[in-house]
CSV table of C-alpha atoms in Angstrom, one decimal:
chain,number,residue,atom,x,y,z
A,1064,ALA,CA,150.4,108.0,166.1
A,1065,GLN,CA,148.6,109.0,163.2
A,1066,THR,CA,150.1,110.8,160.3
A,1067,VAL,CA,148.7,112.9,157.7
A,1068,THR,CA,150.3,113.0,154.3
A,1069,GLN,CA,149.4,115.5,151.3
A,1070,SER,CA,152.2,115.0,148.3
A,1071,GLN,CA,150.7,117.6,146.2
A,1072,PRO,CA,153.3,120.4,147.8
A,1073,GLU,CA,151.6,123.0,145.4
A,1074,MET,CA,149.2,122.7,142.4
A,1075,SER,CA,147.5,125.5,139.7
A,1076,VAL,CA,144.2,125.4,137.7
A,1077,GLN,CA,142.6,127.6,135.8
A,1078,GLU,CA,139.1,129.0,136.5
A,1079,ALA,CA,136.1,126.8,135.9
A,1080,GLU,CA,138.1,124.1,135.8
A,1081,THR,CA,138.0,121.4,138.2
A,1082,VAL,CA,141.6,120.1,140.3
A,1083,THR,CA,141.6,116.9,143.1
A,1084,LEU,CA,144.1,117.2,146.0
A,1085,SER,CA,145.5,114.4,147.6
A,1086,CYS,CA,145.7,113.5,151.2
A,1087,THR,CA,146.2,109.8,152.8
A,1088,TYR,CA,147.0,108.9,156.5
A,1089,ASP,CA,147.7,106.4,159.0
A,1090,THR,CA,145.7,104.8,161.3
A,1091,SER,CA,144.8,101.6,163.4
A,1092,GLU,CA,141.4,103.1,164.3
A,1093,ASN,CA,137.8,102.2,162.2
A,1094,ASN,CA,136.0,105.0,163.6
A,1095,TYR,CA,137.3,108.4,163.1
A,1096,TYR,CA,136.7,111.8,161.3
A,1097,LEU,CA,138.1,113.8,158.3
A,1098,PHE,CA,138.1,117.4,157.5
A,1099,TRP,CA,139.5,119.7,154.2
A,1100,TYR,CA,140.6,123.0,156.0
A,1101,LYS,CA,141.5,125.8,153.6
A,1102,GLN,CA,143.9,128.5,155.1
A,1103,PRO,CA,144.0,131.6,152.4
A,1104,PRO,CA,145.7,134.2,152.2
A,1105,SER,CA,143.7,136.3,155.3
A,1106,ARG,CA,145.2,133.2,157.8
A,1107,GLN,CA,142.0,132.7,158.9
A,1108,MET,CA,141.5,128.6,159.0
A,1109,ILE,CA,138.0,127.5,157.6
A,1110,LEU,CA,136.2,124.4,157.6
A,1111,VAL,CA,135.9,123.4,153.5
A,1112,ILE,CA,134.8,119.8,154.4
A,1113,ARG,CA,134.1,116.8,157.0
A,1114,GLN,CA,134.1,113.0,156.4
A,1115,GLU,CA,133.0,110.6,159.1
A,1116,ALA,CA,134.8,107.3,158.5
A,1117,TYR,CA,131.9,105.6,159.5
A,1118,LYS,CA,130.0,106.7,156.5
A,1119,GLN,CA,130.3,105.5,152.6
A,1120,GLN,CA,128.8,107.9,151.1
A,1121,ASN,CA,131.6,110.8,150.2
A,1122,ALA,CA,130.8,113.8,151.9
A,1123,THR,CA,129.6,116.8,149.3
A,1124,GLU,CA,129.5,120.8,149.8
A,1125,ASN,CA,128.7,122.4,147.0
A,1126,ARG,CA,131.8,122.8,144.6
A,1127,PHE,CA,133.7,121.1,146.9
A,1128,SER,CA,133.5,116.9,147.1
A,1129,VAL,CA,135.8,114.8,148.8
A,1130,ASN,CA,135.9,110.8,147.7
A,1131,PHE,CA,136.7,108.9,150.7
A,1132,GLN,CA,138.2,105.9,150.6
A,1133,LYS,CA,138.4,103.9,153.7
A,1134,ALA,CA,141.1,100.8,152.8
A,1135,ALA,CA,143.6,102.8,151.3
A,1136,LYS,CA,143.0,105.0,153.9
A,1137,SER,CA,143.1,108.1,151.1
A,1138,PHE,CA,140.5,111.1,151.5
A,1139,SER,CA,140.8,113.8,148.3
A,1140,LEU,CA,139.4,116.2,147.7
A,1141,LYS,CA,137.7,118.2,144.4
A,1142,ILE,CA,137.2,121.6,143.2
A,1143,SER,CA,135.2,122.2,140.7
A,1144,ASP,CA,134.3,125.0,138.7
A,1145,SER,CA,137.4,126.9,140.8
A,1146,GLN,CA,137.1,130.8,141.3
A,1147,LEU,CA,139.6,132.7,142.4
A,1148,GLY,CA,138.4,133.0,145.9
A,1149,ASP,CA,139.5,129.3,146.0
A,1150,THR,CA,143.6,130.4,146.1
A,1151,ALA,CA,144.6,128.9,149.7
A,1152,MET,CA,146.5,127.0,151.7
A,1153,TYR,CA,144.7,123.1,151.7
A,1154,PHE,CA,145.4,121.0,154.6
A,1155,CYS,CA,144.5,117.7,155.2
A,1156,ALA,CA,143.2,116.5,159.6
A,1157,PHE,CA,142.5,114.3,160.6
A,1158,MET,CA,140.9,113.9,164.0
A,1159,LYS,CA,140.3,110.6,166.2
A,1160,SER,CA,137.6,111.2,167.9
A,1161,LEU,CA,135.2,114.2,168.8
A,1162,ARG,CA,136.1,113.4,172.8
A,1163,SER,CA,140.0,113.9,171.4
A,1164,GLU,CA,139.3,117.3,169.0
A,1165,LYS,CA,142.9,116.6,168.5
A,1166,LEU,CA,143.6,117.8,164.5
A,1167,VAL,CA,146.2,116.2,163.4
A,1168,PHE,CA,147.4,118.4,160.2
A,1169,GLY,CA,149.1,117.4,156.6
A,1170,LYS,CA,151.7,119.8,155.7
A,1171,GLY,CA,149.2,121.7,153.2
A,1172,THR,CA,149.0,122.0,149.4
A,1173,LYS,CA,148.7,125.6,147.9
A,1174,LEU,CA,146.3,126.1,145.6
A,1175,THR,CA,146.5,128.9,143.1
A,1176,VAL,CA,143.8,129.2,140.9
A,1177,ASN,CA,144.6,131.2,137.7
A,1178,PRO,CA,142.4,133.8,135.4
B,1280,GLY,CA,129.2,130.9,161.9
B,1281,ALA,CA,130.9,131.5,165.2
B,1282,VAL,CA,133.8,133.5,165.5
B,1283,VAL,CA,137.4,132.4,167.4
B,1284,SER,CA,139.0,136.1,167.2
B,1285,GLN,CA,143.1,136.4,168.1
B,1286,HIS,CA,144.9,139.3,169.0
B,1287,PRO,CA,147.4,141.1,168.4
B,1288,SER,CA,147.4,139.8,165.0
B,1289,ARG,CA,151.2,141.0,165.0
B,1290,VAL,CA,153.6,141.4,167.9
B,1291,ILE,CA,157.7,142.4,167.8
B,1292,CYS,CA,159.4,142.1,170.6
B,1293,LYS,CA,162.9,141.9,171.7
B,1294,SER,CA,164.6,138.7,173.4
B,1295,GLY,CA,164.2,137.7,177.0
B,1296,THR,CA,160.8,139.4,177.3
B,1297,SER,CA,157.3,138.2,177.4
B,1298,VAL,CA,154.7,138.1,175.0
B,1299,LYS,CA,151.0,137.5,175.5
B,1300,ILE,CA,148.8,136.4,172.6
B,1301,GLU,CA,144.5,136.6,173.4
B,1302,CYS,CA,142.1,134.0,172.0
B,1303,ARG,CA,139.1,134.7,172.0
B,1304,SER,CA,135.6,133.7,171.1
B,1305,LEU,CA,133.2,136.1,170.3
B,1306,ASP,CA,129.9,134.7,170.0
B,1307,PHE,CA,129.8,130.7,172.2
B,1308,GLN,CA,131.5,129.3,174.5
B,1309,ALA,CA,134.5,127.2,174.9
B,1310,THR,CA,135.4,125.0,177.4
B,1311,THR,CA,138.8,123.4,175.6
B,1312,MET,CA,140.6,125.5,173.0
B,1313,PHE,CA,143.8,124.4,171.0
B,1314,TRP,CA,146.8,126.4,170.5
B,1315,TYR,CA,149.1,125.1,167.4
B,1316,ARG,CA,152.4,126.7,166.4
B,1317,GLN,CA,153.2,127.0,162.2
B,1318,PHE,CA,156.2,127.9,161.0
B,1319,PRO,CA,156.6,129.3,156.9
B,1320,LYS,CA,154.9,126.6,154.2
B,1321,GLN,CA,154.3,124.2,157.3
B,1322,SER,CA,151.7,122.4,159.3
B,1323,LEU,CA,149.8,123.1,162.1
B,1324,MET,CA,151.6,121.7,165.4
B,1325,LEU,CA,149.7,121.5,168.1
B,1326,MET,CA,151.2,122.9,171.2
B,1327,ALA,CA,148.5,122.5,174.0
B,1328,THR,CA,145.2,122.3,175.1
B,1329,SER,CA,144.0,124.6,177.1
B,1330,ASN,CA,141.0,123.2,179.5
B,1331,GLU,CA,138.3,126.2,181.5
B,1332,GLY,CA,139.1,126.0,185.1
B,1333,SER,CA,142.2,123.6,185.0
B,1334,LYS,CA,145.3,123.1,183.5
B,1335,ALA,CA,146.5,123.0,180.1
B,1336,THR,CA,147.4,119.7,178.4
B,1337,TYR,CA,150.7,120.1,177.0
B,1338,GLU,CA,152.2,118.3,173.6
B,1339,GLN,CA,155.9,116.4,174.2
B,1340,GLY,CA,158.0,118.0,173.8
B,1341,VAL,CA,156.3,121.7,174.4
B,1342,GLU,CA,158.1,123.4,177.0
B,1343,LYS,CA,155.3,124.3,179.7
B,1344,ASP,CA,156.9,126.7,181.6
B,1345,LYS,CA,157.6,128.8,178.4
B,1346,PHE,CA,154.4,128.9,176.7
B,1347,LEU,CA,152.4,129.4,179.5
B,1348,ILE,CA,148.3,128.6,179.3
B,1349,ASN,CA,145.4,130.3,180.9
B,1350,HIS,CA,142.2,129.5,180.3
B,1351,ALA,CA,140.3,131.8,182.6
B,1352,SER,CA,136.8,132.1,181.0
B,1353,LEU,CA,134.8,130.3,178.9
B,1354,THR,CA,135.5,132.6,176.4
B,1355,LEU,CA,139.1,133.9,176.6
B,1356,SER,CA,142.8,131.5,176.4
B,1357,THR,CA,145.6,132.9,177.2
B,1358,LEU,CA,148.8,132.0,175.9
B,1359,THR,CA,151.9,133.5,177.1
B,1360,VAL,CA,156.1,133.4,175.8
B,1361,THR,CA,158.0,133.6,178.3
B,1362,SER,CA,162.0,134.8,177.7
B,1363,ALA,CA,161.2,135.2,174.1
B,1364,HIS,CA,164.0,134.2,171.8
B,1365,PRO,CA,164.2,134.8,168.1
B,1366,GLU,CA,163.1,131.0,167.6
B,1367,ASP,CA,160.4,131.5,169.2
B,1368,SER,CA,159.2,133.5,166.5
B,1369,SER,CA,156.1,131.7,164.2
B,1370,PHE,CA,153.0,132.3,163.5
B,1371,TYR,CA,150.5,131.2,166.5
B,1372,ILE,CA,146.9,130.0,165.9
B,1373,CYS,CA,144.5,128.7,168.6
B,1374,SER,CA,140.7,127.1,167.8
B,1375,ALA,CA,137.8,126.6,169.7
B,1376,ARG,CA,135.4,124.3,169.3
B,1377,ARG,CA,131.4,125.1,170.8
B,1378,THR,CA,130.7,123.8,174.4
B,1379,SER,CA,127.1,123.4,172.9
B,1380,GLY,CA,125.6,123.6,169.3
B,1381,GLY,CA,128.0,122.2,167.0
B,1382,ALA,CA,129.9,119.9,169.3
B,1383,GLY,CA,129.2,116.7,167.8
B,1384,THR,CA,130.7,117.4,164.3
B,1385,GLY,CA,133.9,118.1,165.6
B,1386,GLU,CA,134.4,122.1,163.8
B,1387,LEU,CA,136.9,123.5,165.4
B,1388,PHE,CA,136.8,127.1,165.0
B,1389,PHE,CA,140.0,128.8,163.8
B,1390,GLY,CA,141.2,132.2,164.9
B,1391,GLU,CA,143.0,134.3,162.3
B,1392,GLY,CA,146.1,133.5,163.8
B,1393,SER,CA,149.2,136.5,165.6
B,1394,ARG,CA,152.4,136.3,164.0
B,1395,LEU,CA,155.6,136.8,166.3
B,1396,THR,CA,158.7,137.7,166.0
B,1397,VAL,CA,161.6,138.0,168.6
B,1398,LEU,CA,163.9,140.2,167.3
């Protein structure tokens, strides 16, 4: 079974600075999908960024980028130029295949952006 | 973007009663929807996969007779917590995948969640 580990229960960062959230996972699959989801205080989960395991290039979405290290099974999220609106719970998630569609979530990291 | 709506957002009920939570995809069709349970400061745990027109698939350890799931149309799935007890109090979240369009991306769209409190 796949597992996702987020070792940082809470983190904080000053506005405009950069922060990196860690995520490691365990799987025997070779092709899979990794996601970072954001859950703000309003509670609705929002997709932040997605990475296909077969792609070597790290995914980037504006201020959000990932460092995907397949051999190390690591998938960290970097948030640049942090904004107050980035304050939220961030969940790393694993999907075995698009057919399965089942997401396995980590326990989350609570990020607080301070003014 | 795709919108998934849950109703009610909050519900309080007495022990022993049943509660129904609705999950609707407002602007797309969803053959498959997922129901999760989230405890305070914890991750989302998948409870079951809801399939339109067929029986739901439950994860190990989830009581299918207690958590009834019905996916009657391509835009609506319901979760009914039967004979609710205080330990069923939790945050329930649904998600849905587009039947077409974004189907190849793996992206799931989440509802706002429903907080159930059983007294």
